[in-house]
């Protein structure tokens, strides 16, 4: 349209540009924070389990399992939130990290229960 007509009808052109952040997220820091929570919880529960006696050990193991399950579920929820916020690099880091942790859980299951058919 002509500039005079735009001014007359007060038509404004919208810039349809997508703003992209030039700053890349620090994935190492992101993963290290989640790994620190995981390791701190595991070491804390392990210390308590080593000092426990009798059936208390089984109770603490169940609580430690619940901690790991809740932590894993929170990592997946965070990946979903990062996807919604278009932070794909951090989302992929969370998904890769959760896949590695899931493999470690499987190895631990095989090592502890040793299922042989």
Tab-separated table of C-alpha atoms in Angstrom:
chain	number	residue	atom	x	y	z
A	1	UNK	CA	0.000	0.000	0.000
A	2	UNK	CA	0.968	3.583	-0.428
A	3	UNK	CA	2.537	5.313	2.594
A	4	UNK	CA	-0.083	8.101	2.498
A	5	UNK	CA	-2.935	5.583	2.664
A	6	UNK	CA	-1.249	3.762	5.524
A	7	UNK	CA	-0.942	6.973	7.469
A	8	UNK	CA	-4.517	7.927	6.616
A	9	UNK	CA	-5.989	4.660	7.818
A	10	UNK	CA	-3.354	4.277	10.570
A	11	UNK	CA	-2.221	0.913	9.265
A	12	UNK	CA	0.974	-0.300	10.869
A	13	UNK	CA	3.184	-2.978	9.447
A	14	UNK	CA	4.140	-5.653	11.896
A	15	UNK	CA	7.561	-7.122	11.707
A	16	UNK	CA	7.153	-10.867	11.629
A	17	UNK	CA	10.690	-11.592	12.663
A	18	UNK	CA	11.506	-14.361	15.060
A	19	UNK	CA	13.769	-13.329	17.867
A	20	UNK	CA	16.479	-15.881	18.439
A	21	UNK	CA	18.797	-15.738	21.385
A	22	UNK	CA	22.423	-15.605	20.357
A	23	UNK	CA	23.536	-16.922	23.728
A	24	UNK	CA	23.766	-20.720	23.854
A	25	UNK	CA	22.624	-22.436	27.029
A	26	UNK	CA	25.274	-23.963	29.232
A	27	UNK	CA	24.339	-27.640	29.001
A	28	UNK	CA	27.287	-28.793	31.107
A	29	UNK	CA	26.111	-26.665	34.033
A	30	UNK	CA	22.530	-27.821	33.450
A	31	UNK	CA	23.480	-31.512	33.584
A	32	UNK	CA	25.928	-31.101	36.475
A	33	UNK	CA	23.223	-29.554	38.670
A	34	UNK	CA	20.868	-32.475	38.018
A	35	UNK	CA	23.667	-34.985	38.477
A	36	UNK	CA	24.664	-33.351	41.782
A	37	UNK	CA	21.113	-33.751	43.104
A	38	UNK	CA	21.078	-37.387	42.002
A	39	UNK	CA	24.473	-38.184	43.554
A	40	UNK	CA	23.807	-36.263	46.781
A	41	UNK	CA	20.525	-38.112	47.308
A	42	UNK	CA	22.125	-41.469	46.553
A	43	UNK	CA	25.092	-40.875	48.855
A	44	UNK	CA	22.814	-39.582	51.609
A	45	UNK	CA	20.535	-42.606	51.467
A	46	UNK	CA	23.519	-44.964	51.214
A	47	UNK	CA	25.057	-43.465	54.359
A	48	UNK	CA	21.779	-43.883	56.224
A	49	UNK	CA	21.383	-47.464	54.956
A	50	UNK	CA	24.893	-48.427	56.117
A	51	UNK	CA	24.071	-47.178	59.631
A	52	UNK	CA	20.665	-48.874	59.792
A	53	UNK	CA	19.924	-52.304	61.231
A	54	UNK	CA	17.358	-54.981	60.502
A	55	UNK	CA	14.240	-54.140	58.558
A	56	UNK	CA	15.090	-50.453	58.563
A	57	UNK	CA	17.454	-51.127	55.671
A	58	UNK	CA	14.593	-52.340	53.488
A	59	UNK	CA	12.520	-49.284	54.407
A	60	UNK	CA	15.330	-46.929	53.488
A	61	UNK	CA	15.882	-48.801	50.221
A	62	UNK	CA	12.220	-48.314	49.354
A	63	UNK	CA	12.448	-44.606	50.221
A	64	UNK	CA	15.617	-44.330	48.097
A	65	UNK	CA	13.788	-46.016	45.207
A	66	UNK	CA	10.944	-43.506	45.606
A	67	UNK	CA	13.463	-40.632	45.583
A	68	UNK	CA	15.002	-41.922	42.350
A	69	UNK	CA	11.585	-42.419	40.733
A	70	UNK	CA	10.414	-38.913	41.683
A	71	UNK	CA	13.726	-37.419	40.516
A	72	UNK	CA	13.467	-39.237	37.169
A	73	UNK	CA	9.848	-38.124	36.750
A	74	UNK	CA	10.853	-34.498	37.488
A	75	UNK	CA	13.594	-34.679	34.832
A	76	UNK	CA	10.997	-35.805	32.281
A	77	UNK	CA	8.575	-33.051	33.320
A	78	UNK	CA	11.378	-30.523	33.017
A	79	UNK	CA	12.123	-31.798	29.506
A	80	UNK	CA	8.464	-31.228	28.602
A	81	UNK	CA	8.555	-27.693	30.030
A	82	UNK	CA	11.783	-26.952	28.152
A	83	UNK	CA	10.111	-28.168	24.950
A	84	UNK	CA	7.170	-25.838	25.514
A	85	UNK	CA	9.571	-22.926	26.111
A	86	UNK	CA	11.448	-23.727	22.864
A	87	UNK	CA	14.698	-24.542	24.669
A	88	UNK	CA	15.476	-27.547	22.536
A	89	UNK	CA	19.163	-27.888	23.430
A	90	UNK	CA	18.440	-28.206	27.158
A	91	UNK	CA	15.489	-30.487	26.419
A	92	UNK	CA	17.700	-32.807	24.395
A	93	UNK	CA	20.292	-32.765	27.157
A	94	UNK	CA	17.617	-33.784	29.678
A	95	UNK	CA	16.336	-36.561	27.435
A	96	UNK	CA	19.829	-37.923	26.795
A	97	UNK	CA	20.622	-37.715	30.499
A	98	UNK	CA	17.421	-39.553	31.430
A	99	UNK	CA	18.213	-42.243	28.832
A	100	UNK	CA	21.670	-42.762	30.349
A	101	UNK	CA	20.193	-42.941	33.855
A	102	UNK	CA	17.575	-45.427	32.651
A	103	UNK	CA	20.348	-47.633	31.232
A	104	UNK	CA	22.170	-47.400	34.578
A	105	UNK	CA	18.968	-48.450	36.366
A	106	UNK	CA	18.714	-51.469	34.058
A	107	UNK	CA	22.352	-52.432	34.690
A	108	UNK	CA	21.805	-52.094	38.448
A	109	UNK	CA	18.688	-54.260	38.224
A	110	UNK	CA	20.593	-56.963	36.359
A	111	UNK	CA	23.506	-56.754	38.792
A	112	UNK	CA	21.330	-56.957	41.915
A	113	UNK	CA	18.603	-59.400	40.921
A	114	UNK	CA	20.562	-61.351	38.266
A	115	UNK	CA	17.568	-62.650	36.304
A	116	UNK	CA	18.529	-65.882	34.630
A	117	UNK	CA	15.974	-67.894	32.732
